Short mmCIF file of C-alpha atoms in Angstrom, two decimals:
data_model
loop_
_atom_site.label_atom_id
_atom_site.label_comp_id
_atom_site.label_asym_id
_atom_site.label_seq_id
_atom_site.Cartn_x
_atom_site.Cartn_y
_atom_site.Cartn_z
CA MET Y 1 11.32 34.64 -28.04
CA LYS Y 2 9.00 34.64 -31.03
CA SER Y 3 5.47 35.98 -30.79
CA TRP Y 4 2.59 33.58 -31.44
CA TYR Y 5 1.95 34.90 -34.98
CA GLU Y 6 5.59 34.19 -35.91
CA ASN Y 7 5.23 30.50 -34.98
CA ASP Y 8 4.88 28.53 -38.22
CA GLU Y 9 3.84 25.44 -36.26
CA PHE Y 10 0.77 27.32 -35.00
CA TRP Y 11 -0.40 28.11 -38.54
CA SER Y 12 0.33 24.59 -39.74
CA ALA Y 13 -1.33 22.78 -36.83
CA THR Y 14 -4.47 24.95 -36.84
CA GLU Y 15 -5.03 25.03 -40.59
CA PHE Y 16 -7.45 22.08 -40.52
CA PHE Y 17 -9.77 24.16 -38.31
CA MET Y 18 -9.25 27.71 -39.52
CA PHE Y 19 -9.45 26.73 -43.20
CA SER Y 20 -11.83 23.80 -43.07
CA ALA Y 21 -13.74 22.63 -46.14
CA GLU Y 22 -16.76 24.61 -44.97
CA ARG Y 23 -14.79 27.83 -44.67
CA LEU Y 24 -13.10 27.33 -48.02
CA ALA Y 25 -16.51 26.83 -49.62
CA ALA Y 26 -17.79 30.02 -47.93
CA ALA Y 27 -15.22 32.12 -49.81
CA LYS Y 28 -17.65 32.69 -52.68
CA THR Y 29 -20.29 34.15 -50.36
CA ASP Y 30 -17.65 36.18 -48.52
CA VAL Y 31 -16.44 37.69 -51.79
CA ASP Y 32 -20.00 38.48 -52.85
CA GLY Y 33 -20.31 40.56 -49.68
CA VAL Y 34 -16.92 42.21 -50.07
CA LEU Y 35 -17.65 43.32 -53.63
CA HIS Y 36 -21.08 44.63 -52.68
CA LEU Y 37 -19.74 46.66 -49.74
CA LEU Y 38 -16.82 48.08 -51.74
CA SER Y 39 -18.72 48.73 -55.00
CA LEU Y 40 -15.63 47.99 -57.09
CA GLU Y 41 -15.31 48.40 -60.82
CA PRO Y 42 -14.54 45.27 -62.89
CA GLY Y 43 -10.82 44.56 -63.07
CA ALA Y 44 -9.96 46.74 -60.04
CA LYS Y 45 -6.65 46.21 -58.27
CA ILE Y 46 -7.14 44.60 -54.84
CA LEU Y 47 -4.69 43.88 -52.04
CA ASP Y 48 -5.64 40.93 -49.83
CA LEU Y 49 -3.57 41.66 -46.73
CA CYS Y 50 -2.99 38.56 -44.58
CA CYS Y 51 -4.38 36.39 -47.36
CA GLY Y 52 -3.51 33.05 -45.70
CA PRO Y 53 -4.01 30.19 -48.19
CA ALA Y 54 -5.71 32.73 -50.50
CA ARG Y 55 -9.27 31.46 -50.49
CA HIS Y 56 -10.54 35.01 -51.10
CA ALA Y 57 -7.68 36.18 -53.33
CA LEU Y 58 -8.20 33.25 -55.70
CA GLU Y 59 -11.95 33.79 -55.83
CA LEU Y 60 -11.44 37.46 -56.65
CA ALA Y 61 -9.01 36.50 -59.43
CA ARG Y 62 -11.57 34.07 -60.84
CA ARG Y 63 -13.91 37.05 -61.17
CA GLY Y 64 -11.41 39.07 -63.15
CA TYR Y 65 -9.89 41.30 -60.48
CA GLN Y 66 -6.16 42.08 -60.32
CA VAL Y 67 -5.13 40.64 -56.97
CA THR Y 68 -2.04 40.84 -54.79
CA GLY Y 69 -1.98 38.56 -51.75
CA VAL Y 70 0.39 39.29 -48.85
CA ASP Y 71 1.05 36.94 -45.94
CA ARG Y 72 3.94 36.00 -43.66
CA THR Y 73 3.34 32.20 -43.73
CA ARG Y 74 5.38 30.64 -46.52
CA SER Y 75 3.56 27.30 -46.58
CA TYR Y 76 0.23 29.04 -47.18
CA LEU Y 77 1.68 31.08 -50.03
CA GLU Y 78 3.33 28.09 -51.67
CA ARG Y 79 0.00 26.27 -51.73
CA ALA Y 80 -1.77 29.38 -53.03
CA ARG Y 81 0.74 29.78 -55.87
CA LYS Y 82 0.22 26.16 -56.90
CA MET Y 83 -3.56 26.58 -56.93
CA ALA Y 84 -3.23 29.73 -59.01
CA ARG Y 85 -0.97 27.93 -61.50
CA ASP Y 86 -3.33 24.95 -61.68
CA GLU Y 87 -6.26 27.26 -62.46
CA ARG Y 88 -4.18 29.53 -64.70
CA LEU Y 89 -5.01 32.51 -62.55
CA LYS Y 90 -2.76 35.55 -62.46
CA VAL Y 91 -2.27 36.44 -58.79
CA GLU Y 92 0.76 38.10 -57.23
CA PHE Y 93 1.76 36.57 -53.88
CA ILE Y 94 4.25 38.27 -51.56
CA GLU Y 95 5.76 36.91 -48.35
CA GLU Y 96 5.91 39.87 -45.97
CA ASP Y 97 4.88 41.14 -42.55
CA MET Y 98 1.83 43.44 -42.70
CA ARG Y 99 3.73 46.03 -40.66
CA ARG Y 100 6.24 46.37 -43.49
CA PHE Y 101 4.32 45.94 -46.73
CA VAL Y 102 3.60 49.23 -48.49
CA ARG Y 103 3.07 49.92 -52.20
CA PRO Y 104 2.17 53.60 -52.48
CA SER Y 105 -1.05 54.48 -54.33
CA ALA Y 106 -1.20 51.07 -56.01
CA PHE Y 107 -4.60 49.60 -55.13
CA ASP Y 108 -8.25 50.46 -55.61
CA ALA Y 109 -9.12 48.46 -52.49
CA VAL Y 110 -7.48 46.65 -49.61
CA ILE Y 111 -9.20 43.83 -47.73
CA ASN Y 112 -8.16 42.41 -44.37
CA LEU Y 113 -10.44 39.50 -43.52
CA PHE Y 114 -11.02 36.78 -40.94
CA THR Y 115 -9.77 38.54 -37.79
CA SER Y 116 -6.33 39.42 -39.13
CA PHE Y 117 -6.01 42.76 -37.36
CA GLY Y 118 -4.89 43.53 -33.80
CA PHE Y 119 -2.09 40.96 -33.47
CA PHE Y 120 0.53 43.28 -32.01
CA GLU Y 121 1.11 44.19 -28.37
CA ASP Y 122 2.54 47.56 -29.32
CA GLU Y 123 -0.47 49.60 -30.39
CA ALA Y 124 1.81 51.64 -32.66
CA ASP Y 125 2.31 48.49 -34.76
CA ASN Y 126 -1.43 47.98 -35.23
CA GLN Y 127 -1.77 51.63 -36.20
CA LYS Y 128 1.15 51.25 -38.60
CA VAL Y 129 -0.76 48.54 -40.45
CA LEU Y 130 -3.65 50.95 -41.07
CA LYS Y 131 -1.25 53.69 -42.16
CA ASN Y 132 0.43 51.26 -44.58
CA ILE Y 133 -2.98 50.40 -45.99
CA TYR Y 134 -3.79 54.09 -46.41
CA ARG Y 135 -0.53 54.72 -48.25
CA SER Y 136 -1.07 51.69 -50.49
CA LEU Y 137 -4.50 52.84 -51.65
CA LYS Y 138 -5.07 55.08 -54.63
CA PRO Y 139 -6.80 58.38 -53.83
CA GLY Y 140 -10.49 57.54 -53.45
CA GLY Y 141 -9.70 53.88 -52.75
CA ALA Y 142 -11.36 51.92 -49.94
CA VAL Y 143 -10.39 49.48 -47.20
CA LEU Y 144 -12.52 46.71 -45.70
CA VAL Y 145 -11.53 45.19 -42.36
CA ASP Y 146 -13.43 42.15 -41.07
CA THR Y 147 -12.71 41.36 -37.43
CA ILE Y 148 -14.24 40.76 -34.00
CA SER Y 149 -15.05 43.50 -31.52
CA ARG Y 150 -15.11 43.86 -27.77
CA GLU Y 151 -18.91 44.21 -27.79
CA ILE Y 152 -19.46 40.97 -29.72
CA VAL Y 153 -16.98 38.95 -27.64
CA MET Y 154 -18.52 40.19 -24.38
CA ARG Y 155 -22.03 39.37 -25.62
CA ASP Y 156 -21.21 35.83 -26.79
CA PHE Y 157 -18.44 34.93 -24.35
CA LYS Y 158 -17.96 31.26 -23.50
CA GLU Y 159 -15.12 30.25 -21.23
CA ARG Y 160 -14.74 26.85 -22.91
CA ASP Y 161 -15.71 25.34 -26.23
CA TRP Y 162 -14.68 22.57 -28.61
CA VAL Y 163 -14.98 21.95 -32.35
CA GLU Y 164 -14.50 18.84 -34.47
CA SER Y 165 -13.29 19.40 -38.02
CA GLY Y 166 -12.36 16.56 -40.34
CA ASP Y 167 -10.07 14.23 -38.41
CA GLY Y 168 -9.15 16.77 -35.73
CA LEU Y 169 -10.49 18.14 -32.48
CA LEU Y 170 -9.90 21.65 -31.19
CA ILE Y 171 -10.54 22.38 -27.51
CA GLU Y 172 -10.57 26.04 -26.57
CA GLN Y 173 -10.24 27.84 -23.26
CA ARG Y 174 -10.96 31.56 -23.64
CA LEU Y 175 -9.32 34.06 -21.35
CA VAL Y 176 -9.56 37.84 -21.31
CA ASP Y 177 -7.65 40.45 -19.36
CA GLU Y 178 -9.38 42.52 -16.69
CA ASP Y 179 -10.53 45.38 -18.92
CA TRP Y 180 -11.40 43.23 -21.95
CA ARG Y 181 -8.61 44.72 -24.04
CA TRP Y 182 -7.21 41.33 -25.06
CA LEU Y 183 -8.71 37.95 -25.89
CA LYS Y 184 -6.19 35.24 -24.98
CA PRO Y 185 -7.33 31.81 -26.13
CA ARG Y 186 -5.62 28.56 -25.20
CA TRP Y 187 -6.07 25.97 -27.94
CA ILE Y 188 -5.50 22.25 -27.48
CA ILE Y 189 -5.43 20.33 -30.75
CA VAL Y 190 -5.80 16.55 -30.93
CA ARG Y 191 -5.15 15.15 -34.37
CA GLY Y 192 -3.41 12.14 -35.88
CA GLY Y 193 -2.65 10.70 -32.45
CA GLU Y 194 -0.85 13.89 -31.40
CA ARG Y 195 -1.73 16.59 -28.89
CA LYS Y 196 -0.49 20.14 -29.37
CA GLU Y 197 -1.16 23.26 -27.33
CA PHE Y 198 -0.96 26.89 -28.38
CA ARG Y 199 -1.70 30.23 -26.78
CA TRP Y 200 -2.40 33.31 -28.82
CA LYS Y 201 -3.93 36.72 -28.31
CA ILE Y 202 -5.74 39.41 -30.22
CA ARG Y 203 -6.70 42.96 -29.37
CA LEU Y 204 -10.37 43.62 -28.68
CA TYR Y 205 -11.44 47.03 -29.92
CA PRO Y 206 -14.79 48.61 -29.10
CA ILE Y 207 -16.40 50.16 -32.16
CA SER Y 208 -15.63 53.74 -31.09
CA GLU Y 209 -11.93 53.00 -30.62
CA PHE Y 210 -11.65 51.16 -33.92
CA CYS Y 211 -13.26 54.06 -35.78
CA GLY Y 212 -10.77 56.35 -34.05
CA LEU Y 213 -7.86 54.27 -35.35
CA LEU Y 214 -9.18 54.55 -38.90
CA GLU Y 215 -9.60 58.30 -38.57
CA GLU Y 216 -6.10 58.66 -37.14
CA ALA Y 217 -4.72 56.79 -40.17
CA GLY Y 218 -6.43 59.33 -42.44
CA PHE Y 219 -9.60 57.48 -43.50
CA THR Y 220 -12.95 59.15 -44.04
CA GLU Y 221 -16.53 58.02 -44.78
CA ILE Y 222 -16.28 55.20 -42.22
CA ARG Y 223 -19.17 52.75 -42.29
CA ILE Y 224 -19.60 49.89 -39.82
CA HIS Y 225 -21.52 46.71 -40.58
CA GLY Y 226 -22.33 43.63 -38.51
CA GLY Y 227 -21.16 41.15 -41.15
CA LEU Y 228 -19.96 40.80 -44.72
CA ASP Y 229 -23.62 40.53 -45.71
CA GLY Y 230 -24.00 44.21 -44.83
CA ARG Y 231 -26.27 43.72 -41.83
CA PRO Y 232 -26.37 46.54 -39.25
CA TYR Y 233 -23.89 46.63 -36.39
CA ASP Y 234 -26.44 46.03 -33.64
CA ARG Y 235 -27.28 43.36 -31.07
CA ASN Y 236 -27.47 40.77 -33.88
CA ALA Y 237 -24.06 41.62 -35.36
CA LYS Y 238 -21.82 38.66 -36.09
CA ARG Y 239 -18.66 40.60 -36.94
CA LEU Y 240 -17.24 44.11 -36.98
CA VAL Y 241 -16.86 44.97 -40.67
CA ALA Y 242 -15.45 48.44 -41.28
CA VAL Y 243 -15.40 50.09 -44.71
CA ALA Y 244 -13.55 53.41 -45.05
CA ARG Y 245 -12.18 55.55 -47.85
CA LYS Y 246 -8.94 57.33 -48.59
CA ILE Y 247 -9.54 60.94 -49.48
CA GLY Y 248 -9.85 61.41 -53.24
CA ALA Y 249 -7.61 63.49 -55.49
CA HIS Y 250 -10.29 66.17 -55.95
CA GLU Y 251 -10.86 66.37 -52.20
CA GLN Y 252 -7.12 66.68 -51.66
CA GLU Y 253 -7.04 69.67 -53.97
CA LEU Y 254 -9.93 71.32 -52.11
CA SER Y 255 -8.25 70.78 -48.76
#
């Protein structure tokens, strides 16, 4: 039986909500924050891991960065390639699982945005993603992960919610396990006269545990922010945004 993230129907049916016009428009502001937090040189090589329909990858390419976008959903990548062609943007798109993609010492930065970490029930798989990112970075390169945290979900928890977007309605029932390790939403989507239901899950890391995962993967200089705007990770945090660095070549020689 396939896991929820391997279900192409899930990604197709939820696209109207996850990548609404408002969220697509927000890509410019998101990228402003990413570039500020990473302090990248012009023309740097960036891996957008789990790029989806490439709203951030395309914006980075518009600003002159060398971008590779990796995602497992073919329909998203096909649309992204067409948009890149239409805009005459040079972006490399690769269809691959984030547990398998590695390109040793190839990138100045890796970004993983919009809660695209913590999909896998086997914790070794989630750790493997971070290790792959570490291997794919050049010495001195940096990673930025934008996700949710246990603290934020507990603070803002609502058992039920609903959102209208365009011509669709998403009704959500939120479930968590007993120790708040997993968020397990049930989504009911009503759109075009059809009703579809999906269940998915994502790992909820407290900040201390997430920092431990980064350290275990080899990262140093870990900084935690409460949003892509660089706000502090405090009671007003909206997201868990981690920025960490791969040890540089000079530091490797010293060690």
